[in-house]
Short mmCIF file of C-alpha atoms in Angstrom, two decimals:
data_model
loop_
_atom_site.label_atom_id
_atom_site.label_comp_id
_atom_site.label_asym_id
_atom_site.label_seq_id
_atom_site.Cartn_x
_atom_site.Cartn_y
_atom_site.Cartn_z
CA UNK A 443 -31.27 20.66 7.45
CA UNK A 444 -30.00 19.88 4.51
CA UNK A 445 -27.61 16.84 4.36
CA UNK A 446 -25.51 15.09 1.14
CA UNK A 447 -23.89 11.71 1.72
CA UNK A 448 -21.56 10.01 -0.84
CA UNK A 449 -21.38 6.67 0.82
CA UNK A 450 -18.71 5.83 -1.28
CA UNK A 451 -15.08 7.33 -0.69
CA UNK A 452 -13.39 5.60 -2.95
CA UNK A 453 -14.10 3.47 -6.15
CA UNK A 454 -11.74 1.70 -8.58
CA UNK A 455 -13.48 0.40 -11.53
CA UNK A 456 -12.02 -1.31 -13.84
CA UNK A 457 -11.52 0.69 -18.04
CA UNK A 458 -14.80 0.36 -19.95
CA UNK A 459 -16.94 -0.86 -16.49
CA UNK A 460 -20.03 1.02 -15.81
CA UNK A 461 -19.62 2.67 -12.78
CA UNK A 462 -22.27 3.93 -10.61
CA UNK A 463 -21.66 6.82 -7.84
CA UNK A 464 -24.03 6.87 -5.03
CA UNK A 465 -25.55 9.72 -3.49
CA UNK A 466 -27.57 10.17 -1.32
CA UNK A 467 -28.97 13.49 0.45
CA UNK A 468 -31.98 14.54 3.38
CA UNK A 469 -34.30 17.13 2.92
CA UNK A 470 -38.64 17.88 3.72
CA UNK A 471 -38.27 20.21 0.71
CA UNK A 472 -38.78 20.21 -2.56
CA UNK A 473 -34.11 20.11 -3.57
CA UNK A 474 -32.31 20.79 -6.32
CA UNK A 475 -29.30 18.49 -7.16
CA UNK A 476 -26.11 18.24 -9.14
CA UNK A 477 -23.42 16.36 -9.07
CA UNK A 478 -19.91 18.24 -9.98
CA UNK A 479 -15.97 17.20 -10.89
CA UNK A 480 -12.93 17.68 -9.98
CA UNK A 481 -9.64 16.94 -12.36
CA UNK A 482 -6.78 16.52 -10.24
CA UNK A 483 -4.91 20.25 -9.46
CA UNK A 484 -8.46 21.90 -10.71
CA UNK A 485 -11.72 23.07 -10.28
CA UNK A 486 -15.15 21.94 -9.64
CA UNK A 487 -16.90 21.87 -13.00
CA UNK A 488 -20.21 21.30 -12.80
CA UNK A 489 -21.29 17.56 -14.83
CA UNK A 490 -25.37 17.20 -14.36
CA UNK A 491 -27.94 19.25 -13.30
CA UNK A 492 -31.80 18.34 -11.88
CA UNK A 493 -34.05 20.56 -10.95
CA UNK A 494 -37.22 20.08 -12.28
CA UNK A 495 -39.41 17.53 -14.95
CA UNK A 496 -38.06 14.06 -15.74
CA UNK A 497 -36.00 12.57 -13.56
CA UNK A 498 -33.49 11.15 -15.39
CA UNK A 499 -30.94 13.77 -16.50
CA UNK A 500 -27.94 13.04 -19.23
CA UNK A 501 -25.27 14.65 -18.85
CA UNK A 502 -20.74 16.13 -20.08
CA UNK A 503 -19.08 13.92 -20.72
CA UNK A 504 -21.67 10.21 -21.21
CA UNK A 505 -22.98 10.16 -17.79
CA UNK A 506 -25.83 10.23 -16.12
CA UNK A 507 -28.51 10.81 -12.96
CA UNK A 508 -31.23 9.41 -12.13
CA UNK A 509 -33.07 11.48 -9.41
CA UNK A 510 -35.48 9.31 -7.04
CA UNK A 511 -37.51 11.66 -4.42
CA UNK A 512 -38.89 8.37 -2.59
CA UNK A 513 -35.25 6.57 -1.75
CA UNK A 514 -33.73 10.37 -1.76
CA UNK A 515 -31.52 9.24 -3.92
CA UNK A 516 -29.21 11.18 -7.10
CA UNK A 517 -26.81 7.33 -8.11
CA UNK A 518 -24.22 9.03 -10.64
CA UNK A 519 -23.59 6.86 -13.44
CA UNK A 520 -21.45 5.92 -16.66
CA UNK A 521 -22.54 2.18 -19.30
CA UNK A 522 -18.03 2.04 -19.68
CA UNK A 523 -15.61 4.49 -18.26
CA UNK A 524 -12.51 6.09 -19.48
CA UNK A 525 -9.28 6.54 -18.04
CA UNK A 526 -9.94 10.05 -18.14
CA UNK A 527 -13.01 10.10 -15.80
CA UNK A 528 -10.30 9.36 -13.46
CA UNK A 529 -11.33 12.19 -11.22
CA UNK A 530 -12.83 13.13 -7.24
CA UNK A 531 -16.64 13.60 -7.43
CA UNK A 532 -19.21 16.01 -5.79
CA UNK A 533 -23.21 15.75 -5.11
CA UNK A 534 -24.74 18.87 -3.65
CA UNK A 535 -27.78 19.48 -2.95
CA UNK A 536 -29.84 23.31 -3.01
CA UNK A 537 -33.35 23.89 -1.01
CA UNK A 538 -35.62 24.87 -3.19
CA UNK A 539 -36.92 27.38 -0.68
CA UNK A 540 -33.57 27.92 0.27
CA UNK A 541 -31.47 31.78 -0.81
CA UNK A 542 -29.70 31.94 -3.37
CA UNK A 543 -26.02 29.15 -2.98
CA UNK A 544 -26.73 27.63 -0.28
CA UNK A 545 -25.04 24.30 -1.93
CA UNK A 546 -24.80 21.49 0.86
CA UNK A 547 -21.75 19.56 -1.28
CA UNK A 548 -21.83 15.55 -0.23
CA UNK A 549 -17.61 14.63 0.85
CA UNK A 550 -16.68 13.93 -2.42
CA UNK A 551 -16.00 10.41 -4.40
CA UNK A 552 -12.22 8.99 -5.69
CA UNK A 553 -13.64 6.88 -9.20
CA UNK A 554 -9.99 5.91 -10.33
CA UNK A 555 -10.84 3.80 -13.97
CA UNK A 556 -7.66 1.72 -14.14
CA UNK A 557 -6.51 -0.29 -17.71
CA UNK B 45 -12.14 33.09 -22.03
CA UNK B 46 -14.63 32.92 -19.65
CA UNK B 47 -12.63 32.41 -15.96
CA UNK B 48 -12.15 32.72 -12.38
CA UNK B 49 -9.13 33.74 -11.11
CA UNK B 50 -7.63 32.94 -8.02
CA UNK B 51 -3.86 33.75 -6.97
CA UNK B 52 -1.98 32.49 -6.05
CA UNK B 53 -2.49 28.83 -5.88
CA UNK B 54 -0.30 28.03 -3.19
CA UNK B 55 1.18 29.89 -0.33
CA UNK B 56 3.11 28.54 2.67
CA UNK B 57 2.85 30.94 5.91
CA UNK B 58 3.24 31.72 10.35
CA UNK B 59 0.25 32.16 12.37
CA UNK B 60 -0.28 35.27 12.48
CA UNK B 61 0.68 37.01 9.92
CA UNK B 62 -2.68 39.29 8.20
CA UNK B 63 -2.78 37.20 3.83
CA UNK B 64 -5.07 38.18 1.28
CA UNK B 65 -6.20 35.10 -1.72
CA UNK B 66 -7.60 36.66 -4.08
CA UNK B 67 -10.84 36.33 -7.26
CA UNK B 68 -11.67 38.31 -9.76
CA UNK B 69 -13.49 36.84 -12.78
CA UNK B 70 -13.93 38.06 -16.71
CA UNK B 71 -18.46 37.48 -17.36
CA UNK B 72 -19.98 39.96 -14.98
CA UNK B 73 -21.50 37.52 -12.71
CA UNK B 74 -22.78 39.30 -9.66
CA UNK B 75 -22.84 36.30 -7.61
CA UNK B 76 -19.26 35.42 -5.67
CA UNK B 77 -17.76 32.98 -2.98
CA UNK B 78 -15.56 31.94 -1.20
CA UNK B 79 -15.51 27.37 -0.19
CA UNK B 80 -12.40 25.40 1.70
CA UNK B 81 -12.41 21.98 0.79
CA UNK B 82 -10.82 19.15 3.10
CA UNK B 83 -10.53 14.98 3.19
CA UNK B 84 -13.71 14.01 4.93
CA UNK B 85 -15.28 17.55 4.48
CA UNK B 86 -16.33 17.94 0.33
CA UNK B 87 -16.67 21.81 0.05
CA UNK B 88 -17.80 23.86 2.82
CA UNK B 89 -18.69 27.95 1.64
CA UNK B 90 -16.82 30.10 4.21
CA UNK B 91 -18.95 32.92 2.01
CA UNK B 92 -20.86 34.72 -0.24
CA UNK B 93 -22.05 37.53 -1.55
CA UNK B 94 -25.14 38.52 -4.09
CA UNK B 95 -23.59 42.00 -5.72
CA UNK B 96 -21.28 44.62 -5.16
CA UNK B 97 -21.27 45.73 -0.93
CA UNK B 98 -23.72 43.24 0.38
CA UNK B 99 -22.17 40.42 1.76
CA UNK B 100 -23.85 37.54 3.65
CA UNK B 101 -22.42 34.67 5.67
CA UNK B 102 -21.67 30.71 4.27
CA UNK B 103 -22.01 27.47 7.40
CA UNK B 104 -17.64 28.32 8.63
CA UNK B 105 -17.38 31.89 7.69
CA UNK B 106 -15.24 32.24 11.51
CA UNK B 107 -11.62 33.74 10.47
CA UNK B 108 -12.53 35.07 7.84
CA UNK B 109 -13.77 38.35 5.76
CA UNK B 110 -14.06 39.63 2.56
CA UNK B 111 -14.92 42.25 0.23
CA UNK B 112 -16.95 43.34 -2.78
CA UNK B 113 -16.24 46.81 -3.70
CA UNK B 114 -16.31 45.43 -7.19
CA UNK B 115 -17.86 43.05 -9.26
CA UNK B 116 -15.31 41.25 -10.98
CA UNK B 117 -13.45 40.79 -7.33
CA UNK B 118 -13.96 38.67 -4.30
CA UNK B 119 -10.62 38.71 -2.66
CA UNK B 120 -10.47 36.65 1.33
CA UNK B 121 -8.85 38.51 3.85
CA UNK B 122 -7.70 35.95 7.05
CA UNK B 123 -6.49 38.48 9.28
CA UNK B 124 -5.02 36.38 11.36
CA UNK B 125 -4.34 32.48 9.97
CA UNK B 126 -4.37 30.09 12.20
CA UNK B 127 -2.73 25.64 11.70
CA UNK B 128 -6.98 25.41 11.43
CA UNK B 129 -6.86 27.32 8.00
CA UNK B 130 -4.47 25.21 6.20
CA UNK B 131 -6.70 23.88 3.09
CA UNK B 132 -7.41 23.97 -0.10
CA UNK B 133 -9.22 27.72 -1.56
CA UNK B 134 -12.33 28.23 -4.59
CA UNK B 135 -13.72 30.79 -5.80
CA UNK B 136 -16.65 30.20 -7.37
CA UNK B 137 -18.63 32.90 -10.01
CA UNK B 138 -22.48 32.42 -11.93
CA UNK B 139 -24.70 34.74 -13.50
CA UNK B 140 -28.27 35.58 -13.17
CA UNK B 141 -30.18 32.57 -14.91
CA UNK B 142 -27.69 30.76 -14.54
CA UNK B 143 -28.11 27.48 -13.55
CA UNK B 144 -30.76 28.56 -10.48
CA UNK B 145 -27.52 30.95 -9.93
CA UNK B 146 -26.34 28.17 -8.65
CA UNK B 147 -22.31 28.37 -9.31
CA UNK B 148 -20.87 27.45 -12.67
CA UNK B 149 -17.61 28.33 -12.70
CA UNK B 150 -15.15 27.48 -10.40
CA UNK B 151 -11.52 29.19 -9.44
CA UNK B 152 -7.94 26.55 -10.05
CA UNK B 153 -7.37 26.12 -6.05
CA UNK B 154 -5.41 27.96 -3.91
CA UNK B 155 -3.59 26.29 -0.88
CA UNK B 156 -2.81 27.21 1.86
CA UNK B 157 0.06 25.92 4.54
CA UNK B 158 -0.07 27.37 8.29
CA UNK B 159 2.01 26.94 9.45
#
């Protein structure tokens, strides 16, 4: 069965510094990978997705992620964070051969950006 | 404006008192889902629906019911709520061809407290 691991429950960082949020998954088949962001008191918004093709995926708000099949990872990066990036970030995976909406989420990483 | 609307946003109630959380989307989406979010566990799928009158269990369906009598609505029903159902609940929807049918539109959440 597929699973998603986000090892860092919280990542503190200073404004304008780079950040990487880690995501590892386990699956024996092809997968589709997603990052979502949740701002306080809001639902989830899709940041970016990997379906196929280029392993470097660019998303909204300057975020990007790289799919690494050999390391089963899909880490999220931003070269320079802003205070407004403070939020919780969720990695999610769907196996290519499962039915609709069998999405599995990680436990989330809270990004705390301070001045 | 495209949106997923959940009601109520907050509810405190007592064990055993039946409650319904409504979810409505205005995007004519076929697919709808319910998730619960708990600290340290991320989001877990409760039920999903692929279209009117078509529903199926997610990963944590025990204690919940759903119905899909109209395309726009997907209510979540707790027939006899218990304290372990205290959680933050999200409804989500997506249409065909929408990132391979993955939920992109989330409601703002419903925080339920069962005493």
